[in-house]
mmCIF file of C-alpha atoms in Angstrom:
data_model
loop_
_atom_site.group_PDB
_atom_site.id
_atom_site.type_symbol
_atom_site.label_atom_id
_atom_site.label_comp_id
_atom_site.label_asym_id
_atom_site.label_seq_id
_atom_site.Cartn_x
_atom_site.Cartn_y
_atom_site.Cartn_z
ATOM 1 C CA UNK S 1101 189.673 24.305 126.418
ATOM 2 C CA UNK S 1102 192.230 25.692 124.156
ATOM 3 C CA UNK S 1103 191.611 23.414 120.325
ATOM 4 C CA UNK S 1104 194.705 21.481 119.457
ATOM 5 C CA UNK S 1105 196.454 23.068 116.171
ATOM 6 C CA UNK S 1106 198.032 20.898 113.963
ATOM 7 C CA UNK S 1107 200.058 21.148 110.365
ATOM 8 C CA UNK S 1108 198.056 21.435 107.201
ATOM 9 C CA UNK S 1109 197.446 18.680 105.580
ATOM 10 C CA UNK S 1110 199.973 18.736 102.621
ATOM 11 C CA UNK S 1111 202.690 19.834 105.569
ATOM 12 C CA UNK S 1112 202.421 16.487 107.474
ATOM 13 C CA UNK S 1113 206.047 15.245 107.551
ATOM 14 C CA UNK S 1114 204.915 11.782 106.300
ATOM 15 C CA UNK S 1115 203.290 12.965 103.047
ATOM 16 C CA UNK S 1116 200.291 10.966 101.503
ATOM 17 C CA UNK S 1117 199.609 9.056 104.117
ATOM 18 C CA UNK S 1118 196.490 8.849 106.315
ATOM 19 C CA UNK S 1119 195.406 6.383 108.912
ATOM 20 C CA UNK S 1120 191.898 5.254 108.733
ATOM 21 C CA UNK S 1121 190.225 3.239 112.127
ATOM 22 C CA UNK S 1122 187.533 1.208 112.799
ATOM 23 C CA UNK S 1123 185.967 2.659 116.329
ATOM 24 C CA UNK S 1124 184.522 -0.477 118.392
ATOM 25 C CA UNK S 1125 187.406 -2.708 119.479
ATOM 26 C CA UNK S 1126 190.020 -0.566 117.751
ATOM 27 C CA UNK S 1127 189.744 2.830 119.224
ATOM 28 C CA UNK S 1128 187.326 2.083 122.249
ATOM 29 C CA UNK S 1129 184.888 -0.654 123.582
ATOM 30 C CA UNK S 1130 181.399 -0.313 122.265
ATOM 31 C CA UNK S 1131 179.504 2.884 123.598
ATOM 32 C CA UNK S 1132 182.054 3.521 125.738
ATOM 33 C CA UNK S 1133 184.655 6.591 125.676
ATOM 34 C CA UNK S 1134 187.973 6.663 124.415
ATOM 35 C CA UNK S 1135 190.369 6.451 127.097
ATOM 36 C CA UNK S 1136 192.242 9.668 127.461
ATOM 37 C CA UNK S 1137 195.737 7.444 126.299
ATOM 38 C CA UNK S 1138 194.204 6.644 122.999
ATOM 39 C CA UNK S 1139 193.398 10.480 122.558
ATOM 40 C CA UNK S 1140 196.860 11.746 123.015
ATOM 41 C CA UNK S 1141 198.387 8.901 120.944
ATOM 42 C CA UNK S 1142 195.581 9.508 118.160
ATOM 43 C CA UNK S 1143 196.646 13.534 118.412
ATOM 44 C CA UNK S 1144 200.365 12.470 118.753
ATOM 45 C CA UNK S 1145 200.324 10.512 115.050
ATOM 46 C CA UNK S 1146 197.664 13.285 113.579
ATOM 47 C CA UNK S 1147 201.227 15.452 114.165
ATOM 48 C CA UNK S 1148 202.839 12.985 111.277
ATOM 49 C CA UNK S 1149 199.547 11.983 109.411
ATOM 50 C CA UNK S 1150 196.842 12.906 108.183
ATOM 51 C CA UNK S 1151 194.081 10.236 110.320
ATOM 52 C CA UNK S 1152 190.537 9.436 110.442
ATOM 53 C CA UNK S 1153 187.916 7.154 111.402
ATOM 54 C CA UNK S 1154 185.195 4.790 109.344
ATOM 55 C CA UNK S 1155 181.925 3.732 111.289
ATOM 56 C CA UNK S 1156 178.868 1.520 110.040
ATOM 57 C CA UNK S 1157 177.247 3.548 113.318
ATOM 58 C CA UNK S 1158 176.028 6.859 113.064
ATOM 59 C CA UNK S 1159 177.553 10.302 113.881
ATOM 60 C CA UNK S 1160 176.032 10.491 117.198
ATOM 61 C CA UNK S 1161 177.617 7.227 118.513
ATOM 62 C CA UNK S 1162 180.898 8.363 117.770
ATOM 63 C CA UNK S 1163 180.374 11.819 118.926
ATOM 64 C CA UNK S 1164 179.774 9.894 122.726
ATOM 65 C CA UNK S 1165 182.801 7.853 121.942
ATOM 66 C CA UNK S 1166 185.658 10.113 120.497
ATOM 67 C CA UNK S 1167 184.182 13.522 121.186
ATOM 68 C CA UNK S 1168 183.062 15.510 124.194
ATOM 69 C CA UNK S 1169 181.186 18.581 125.154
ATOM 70 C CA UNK S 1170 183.744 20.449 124.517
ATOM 71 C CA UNK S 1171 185.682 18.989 121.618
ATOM 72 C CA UNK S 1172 183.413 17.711 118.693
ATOM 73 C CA UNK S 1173 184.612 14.576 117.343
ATOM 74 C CA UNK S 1174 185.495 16.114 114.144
ATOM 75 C CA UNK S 1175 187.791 18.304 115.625
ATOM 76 C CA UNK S 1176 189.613 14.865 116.606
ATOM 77 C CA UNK S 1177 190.117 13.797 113.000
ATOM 78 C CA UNK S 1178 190.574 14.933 109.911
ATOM 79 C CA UNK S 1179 188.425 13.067 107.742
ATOM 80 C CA UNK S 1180 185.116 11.431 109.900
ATOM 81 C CA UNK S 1181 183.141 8.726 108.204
ATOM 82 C CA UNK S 1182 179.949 7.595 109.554
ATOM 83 C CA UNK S 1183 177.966 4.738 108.544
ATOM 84 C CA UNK S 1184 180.528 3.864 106.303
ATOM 85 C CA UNK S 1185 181.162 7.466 104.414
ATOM 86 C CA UNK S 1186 177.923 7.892 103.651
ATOM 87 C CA UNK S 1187 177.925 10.701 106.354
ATOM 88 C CA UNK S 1188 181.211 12.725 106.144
ATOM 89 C CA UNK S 1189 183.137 15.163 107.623
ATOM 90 C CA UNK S 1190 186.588 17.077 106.120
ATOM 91 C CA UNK S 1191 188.398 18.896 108.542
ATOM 92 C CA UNK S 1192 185.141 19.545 110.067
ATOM 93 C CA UNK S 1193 182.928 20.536 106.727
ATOM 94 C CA UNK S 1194 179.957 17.691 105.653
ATOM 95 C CA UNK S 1195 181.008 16.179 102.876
ATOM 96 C CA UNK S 1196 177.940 14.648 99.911
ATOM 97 C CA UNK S 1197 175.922 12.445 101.437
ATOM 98 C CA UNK S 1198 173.867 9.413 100.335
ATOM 99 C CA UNK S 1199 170.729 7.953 101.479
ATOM 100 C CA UNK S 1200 169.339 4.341 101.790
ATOM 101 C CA UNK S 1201 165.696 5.240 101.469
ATOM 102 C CA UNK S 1202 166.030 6.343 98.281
ATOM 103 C CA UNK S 1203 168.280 4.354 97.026
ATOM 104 C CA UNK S 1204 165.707 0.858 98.014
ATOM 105 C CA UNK S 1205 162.273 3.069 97.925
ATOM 106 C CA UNK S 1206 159.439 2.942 100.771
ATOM 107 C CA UNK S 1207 158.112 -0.349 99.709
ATOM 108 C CA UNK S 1208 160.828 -2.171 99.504
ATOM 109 C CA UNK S 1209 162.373 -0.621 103.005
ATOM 110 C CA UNK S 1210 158.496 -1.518 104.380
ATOM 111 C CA UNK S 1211 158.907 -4.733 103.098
ATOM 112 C CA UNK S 1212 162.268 -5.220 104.678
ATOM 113 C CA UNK S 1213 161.002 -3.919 108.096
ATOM 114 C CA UNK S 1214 158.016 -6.294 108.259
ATOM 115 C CA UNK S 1215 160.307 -9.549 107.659
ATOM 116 C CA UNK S 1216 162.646 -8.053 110.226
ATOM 117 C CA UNK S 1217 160.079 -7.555 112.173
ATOM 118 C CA UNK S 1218 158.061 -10.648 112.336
ATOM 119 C CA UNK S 1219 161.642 -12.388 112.235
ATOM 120 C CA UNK S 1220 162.712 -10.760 115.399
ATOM 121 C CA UNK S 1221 158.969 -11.858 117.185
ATOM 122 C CA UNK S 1222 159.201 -15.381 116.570
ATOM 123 C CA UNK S 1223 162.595 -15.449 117.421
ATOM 124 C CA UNK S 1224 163.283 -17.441 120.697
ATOM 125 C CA UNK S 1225 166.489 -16.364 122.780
ATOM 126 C CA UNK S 1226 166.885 -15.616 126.103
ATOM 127 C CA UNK S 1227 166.632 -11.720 125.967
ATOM 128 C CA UNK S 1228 164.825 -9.546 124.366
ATOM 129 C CA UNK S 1229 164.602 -5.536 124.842
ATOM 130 C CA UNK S 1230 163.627 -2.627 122.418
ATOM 131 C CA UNK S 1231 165.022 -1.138 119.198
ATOM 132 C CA UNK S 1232 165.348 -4.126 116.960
ATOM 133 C CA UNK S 1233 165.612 -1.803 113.622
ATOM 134 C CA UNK S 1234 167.263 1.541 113.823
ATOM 135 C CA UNK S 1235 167.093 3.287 110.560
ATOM 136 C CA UNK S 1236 170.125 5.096 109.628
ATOM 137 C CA UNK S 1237 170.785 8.074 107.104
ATOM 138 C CA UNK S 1238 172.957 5.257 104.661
ATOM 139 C CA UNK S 1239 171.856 1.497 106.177
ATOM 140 C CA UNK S 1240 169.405 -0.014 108.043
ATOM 141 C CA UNK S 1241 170.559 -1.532 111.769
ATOM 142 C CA UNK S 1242 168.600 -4.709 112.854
ATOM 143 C CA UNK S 1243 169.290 -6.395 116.260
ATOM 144 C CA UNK S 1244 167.703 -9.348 117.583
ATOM 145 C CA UNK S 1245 168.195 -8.391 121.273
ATOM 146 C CA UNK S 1246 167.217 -4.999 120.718
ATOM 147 C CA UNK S 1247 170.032 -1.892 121.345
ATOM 148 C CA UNK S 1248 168.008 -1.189 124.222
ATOM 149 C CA UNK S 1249 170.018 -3.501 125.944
ATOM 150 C CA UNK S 1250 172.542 -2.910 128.419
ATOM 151 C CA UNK S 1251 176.055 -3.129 129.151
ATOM 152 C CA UNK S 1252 176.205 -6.734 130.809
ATOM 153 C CA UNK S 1253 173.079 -8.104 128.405
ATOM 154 C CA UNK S 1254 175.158 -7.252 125.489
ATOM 155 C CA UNK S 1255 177.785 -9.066 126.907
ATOM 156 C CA UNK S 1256 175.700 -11.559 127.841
ATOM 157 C CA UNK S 1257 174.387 -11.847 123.677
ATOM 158 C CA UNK S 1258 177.847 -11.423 122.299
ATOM 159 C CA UNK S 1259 178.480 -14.818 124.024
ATOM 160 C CA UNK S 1260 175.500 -16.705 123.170
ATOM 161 C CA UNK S 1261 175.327 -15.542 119.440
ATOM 162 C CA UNK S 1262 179.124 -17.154 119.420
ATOM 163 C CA UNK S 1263 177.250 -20.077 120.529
ATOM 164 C CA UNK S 1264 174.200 -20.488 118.472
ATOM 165 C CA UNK S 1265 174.974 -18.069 115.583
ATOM 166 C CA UNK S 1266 171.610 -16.237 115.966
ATOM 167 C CA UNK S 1267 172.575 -12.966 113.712
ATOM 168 C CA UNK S 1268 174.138 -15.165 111.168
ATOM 169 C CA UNK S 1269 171.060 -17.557 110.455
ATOM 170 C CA UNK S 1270 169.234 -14.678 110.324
ATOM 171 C CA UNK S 1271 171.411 -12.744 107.550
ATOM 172 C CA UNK S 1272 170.963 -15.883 105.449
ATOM 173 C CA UNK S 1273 166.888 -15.634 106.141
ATOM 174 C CA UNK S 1274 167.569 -12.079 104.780
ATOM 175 C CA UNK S 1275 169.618 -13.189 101.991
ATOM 176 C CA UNK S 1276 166.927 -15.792 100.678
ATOM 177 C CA UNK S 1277 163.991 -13.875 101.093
ATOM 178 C CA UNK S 1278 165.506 -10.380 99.387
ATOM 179 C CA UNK S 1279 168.203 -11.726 96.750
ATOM 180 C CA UNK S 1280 167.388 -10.131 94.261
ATOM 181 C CA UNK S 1281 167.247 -6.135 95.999
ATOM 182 C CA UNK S 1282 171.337 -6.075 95.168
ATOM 183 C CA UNK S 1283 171.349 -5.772 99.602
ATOM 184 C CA UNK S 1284 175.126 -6.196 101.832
ATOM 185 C CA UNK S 1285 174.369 -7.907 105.275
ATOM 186 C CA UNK S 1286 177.507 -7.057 107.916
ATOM 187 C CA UNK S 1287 177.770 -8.787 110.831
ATOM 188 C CA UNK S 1288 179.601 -6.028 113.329
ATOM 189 C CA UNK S 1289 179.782 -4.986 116.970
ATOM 190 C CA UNK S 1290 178.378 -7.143 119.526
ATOM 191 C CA UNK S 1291 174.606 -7.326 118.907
ATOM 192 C CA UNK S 1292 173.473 -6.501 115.440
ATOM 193 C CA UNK S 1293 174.358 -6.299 111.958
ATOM 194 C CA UNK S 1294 174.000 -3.522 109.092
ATOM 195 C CA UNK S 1295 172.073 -3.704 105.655
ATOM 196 C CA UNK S 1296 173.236 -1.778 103.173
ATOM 197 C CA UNK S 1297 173.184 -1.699 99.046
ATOM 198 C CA UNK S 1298 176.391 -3.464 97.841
ATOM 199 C CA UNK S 1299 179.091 -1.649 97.395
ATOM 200 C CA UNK S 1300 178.274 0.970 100.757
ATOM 201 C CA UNK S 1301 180.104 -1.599 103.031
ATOM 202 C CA UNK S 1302 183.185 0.665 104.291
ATOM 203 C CA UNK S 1303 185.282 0.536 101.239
ATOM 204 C CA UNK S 1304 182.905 3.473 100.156
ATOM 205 C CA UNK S 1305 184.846 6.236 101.852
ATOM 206 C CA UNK S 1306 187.753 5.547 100.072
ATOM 207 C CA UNK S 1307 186.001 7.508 97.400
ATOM 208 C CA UNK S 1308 186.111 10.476 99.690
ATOM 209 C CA UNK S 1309 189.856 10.071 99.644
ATOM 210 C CA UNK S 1310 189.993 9.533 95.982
ATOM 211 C CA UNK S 1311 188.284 12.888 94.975
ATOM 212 C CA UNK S 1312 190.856 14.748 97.696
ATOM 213 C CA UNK S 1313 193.163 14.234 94.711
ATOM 214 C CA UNK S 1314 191.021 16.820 92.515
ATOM 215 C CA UNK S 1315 190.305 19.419 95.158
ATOM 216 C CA UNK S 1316 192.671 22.102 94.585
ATOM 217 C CA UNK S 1317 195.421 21.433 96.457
ATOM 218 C CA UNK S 1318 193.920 18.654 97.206
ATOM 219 C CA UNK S 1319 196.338 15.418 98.023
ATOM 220 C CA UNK S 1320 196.383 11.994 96.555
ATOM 221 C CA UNK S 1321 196.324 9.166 99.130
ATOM 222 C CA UNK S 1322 198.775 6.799 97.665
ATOM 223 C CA UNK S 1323 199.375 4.902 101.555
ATOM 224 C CA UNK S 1324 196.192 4.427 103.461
ATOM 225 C CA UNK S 1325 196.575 2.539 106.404
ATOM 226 C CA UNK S 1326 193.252 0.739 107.604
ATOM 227 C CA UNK S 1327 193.057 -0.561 111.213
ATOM 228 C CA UNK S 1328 190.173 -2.958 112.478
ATOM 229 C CA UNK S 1329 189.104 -6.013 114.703
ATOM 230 C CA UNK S 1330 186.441 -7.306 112.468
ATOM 231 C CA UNK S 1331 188.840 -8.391 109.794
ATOM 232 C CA UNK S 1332 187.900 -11.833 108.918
ATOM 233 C CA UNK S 1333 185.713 -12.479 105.420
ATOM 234 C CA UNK S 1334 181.612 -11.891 107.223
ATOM 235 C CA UNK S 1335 183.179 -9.280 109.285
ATOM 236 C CA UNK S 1336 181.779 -5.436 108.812
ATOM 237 C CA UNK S 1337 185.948 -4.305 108.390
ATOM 238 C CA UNK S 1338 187.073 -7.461 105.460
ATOM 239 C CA UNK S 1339 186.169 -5.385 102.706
ATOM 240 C CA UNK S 1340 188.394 -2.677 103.205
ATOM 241 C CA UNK S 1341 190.741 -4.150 105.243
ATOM 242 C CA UNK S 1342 191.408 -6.623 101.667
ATOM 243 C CA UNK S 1343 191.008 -3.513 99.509
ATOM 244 C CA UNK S 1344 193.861 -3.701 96.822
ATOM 245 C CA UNK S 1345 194.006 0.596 97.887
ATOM 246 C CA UNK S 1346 194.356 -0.204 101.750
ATOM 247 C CA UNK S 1347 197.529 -1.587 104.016
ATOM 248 C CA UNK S 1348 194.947 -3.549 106.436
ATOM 249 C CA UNK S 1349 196.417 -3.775 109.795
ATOM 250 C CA UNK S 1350 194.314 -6.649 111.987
ATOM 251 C CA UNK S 1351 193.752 -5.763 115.755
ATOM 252 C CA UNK S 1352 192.594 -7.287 118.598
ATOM 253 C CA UNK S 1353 191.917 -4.314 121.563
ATOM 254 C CA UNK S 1354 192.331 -0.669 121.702
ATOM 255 C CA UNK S 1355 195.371 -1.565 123.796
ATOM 256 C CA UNK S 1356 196.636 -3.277 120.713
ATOM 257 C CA UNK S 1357 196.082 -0.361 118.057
ATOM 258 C CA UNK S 1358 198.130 1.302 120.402
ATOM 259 C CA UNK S 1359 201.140 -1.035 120.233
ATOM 260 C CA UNK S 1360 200.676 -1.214 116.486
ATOM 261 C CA UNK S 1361 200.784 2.699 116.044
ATOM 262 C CA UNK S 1362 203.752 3.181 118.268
ATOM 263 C CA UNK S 1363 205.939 0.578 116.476
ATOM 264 C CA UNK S 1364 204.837 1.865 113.286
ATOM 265 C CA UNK S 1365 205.131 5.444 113.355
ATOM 266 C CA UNK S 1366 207.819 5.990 116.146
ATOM 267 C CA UNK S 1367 205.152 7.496 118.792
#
């Protein structure tokens, strides 16, 4: 397959401007691929913008969503933000990274896990399968059904925690038992919910974009346009859909990004 070319960065005809996206719900349905319409339009406004994506998940994940064997999902975007910028990518080049462990320390990430844990076994809902804590490069991923699960018992969870709030009682377990460890608890997705230090909720990668400004020939970001489902104060996209830097566009589908973008930016 022959890579897509596109125009430098400072030679996009809107100038300034980049278009940031959440990936479940905005760009594609959790661990599922893009569909090949939202690839074209995505490559269709990356002609007039510069665009990227921010992701509390890890690089792999959206690697299976956006990318494929054959095109890397940083060849997709220009700027790629996993787990909320603390893994990043310009124009295909890693970016600094930070890392939870050290930021909290062993014992205090033990401690965590054990609560989690013992939280998790006591825990009475209907399903249960494997994975409840998946430790991540810049967060820590804790779901009470376990990732393990499938398609239709995700589904299946996503309902019932509407229900009977099961991931938010337990972020306020988490919240009494560790308040003073300076912790972020983000309910996102359909099944878990991220802990982070304050201040590494998704806003974070907006610092990427800041320091573009000081690169030589670097370009100052003075219109970001943020686009996410979870938009709602508790949701893992508020804080930088409210960010005083971002234009926060609320959607409810991929199908909807779509409609947004076209009306937007003539596509």
């Amino acid at each position: 397959m022959v890579a897509e070319v596109f125009p430098a960065l400072d030679q996009r005809p809107i100038p300034n401007t980049i278009c940031l996206f959440d990936v479940d719900y905005t760009l594609t349905l959790p661990r599922r691929p893009a569909a090949p319409e939202m690839l074209t339009l995505l490559s269709a406004l990356r002609r007039k913008v510069a665009t990227g994506y921010v992701s509390g998940s890890d690089f792999a994940k959206q690697q299976e969503q956006l990318g494929t064997a054959a095109v890397p999902v940083t060849a997709r975007f220009d700027f790629c933000f996993a787990e909320n910028g603390l893994t990043a990518y310009r124009s295909g080049v890693p970016l600094a990274s930070q890392s939870f462990l050290a930021w909290v320390g062993e014992a205090q990430y033990q401690r965590l896990v054990r609560f989690i844990l013992h939280y998790v076994a006591d825990l009475d809902i209907p399903i249960k399968r494997g994975t409840f804590v998946e430790f991540r490069n810049g967060m820590m991923n804790v779901s009470p059904i376990g990732r393990n699960a499938s398609l239709d018992e995700r589904n299946e969870f996503e309902r019932y925690d509407a229900i009977h709030r099961v991931r938010a009682t337990f972020v306020a377990a988490l919240q009494k038992e560790f308040a003073g460890l300076g912790l972020t608890y983000s309910i996102g997705g359909q099944i878990s919910f991220d802990i982070f230090p304050t201040g590494w909720d998704k806003t974070y990668c907006l610092q990427h974009l800041e320091r573009e400004a000081t690169r030589p020939g670097g370009i100052a970001y003075t219109t970001i346009h943020f686009f996410g489902d979870r938009t709602f104060e508790g949701g893992n996209d508020y804080e930088i859909f409210s960010d005083p830097r971002t234009i926060g566009h609320s959607v409810t589908s991929p199908e909807d990004t779509a409609v947004q973008l076209k009306q937007l930016f003539d596509l």
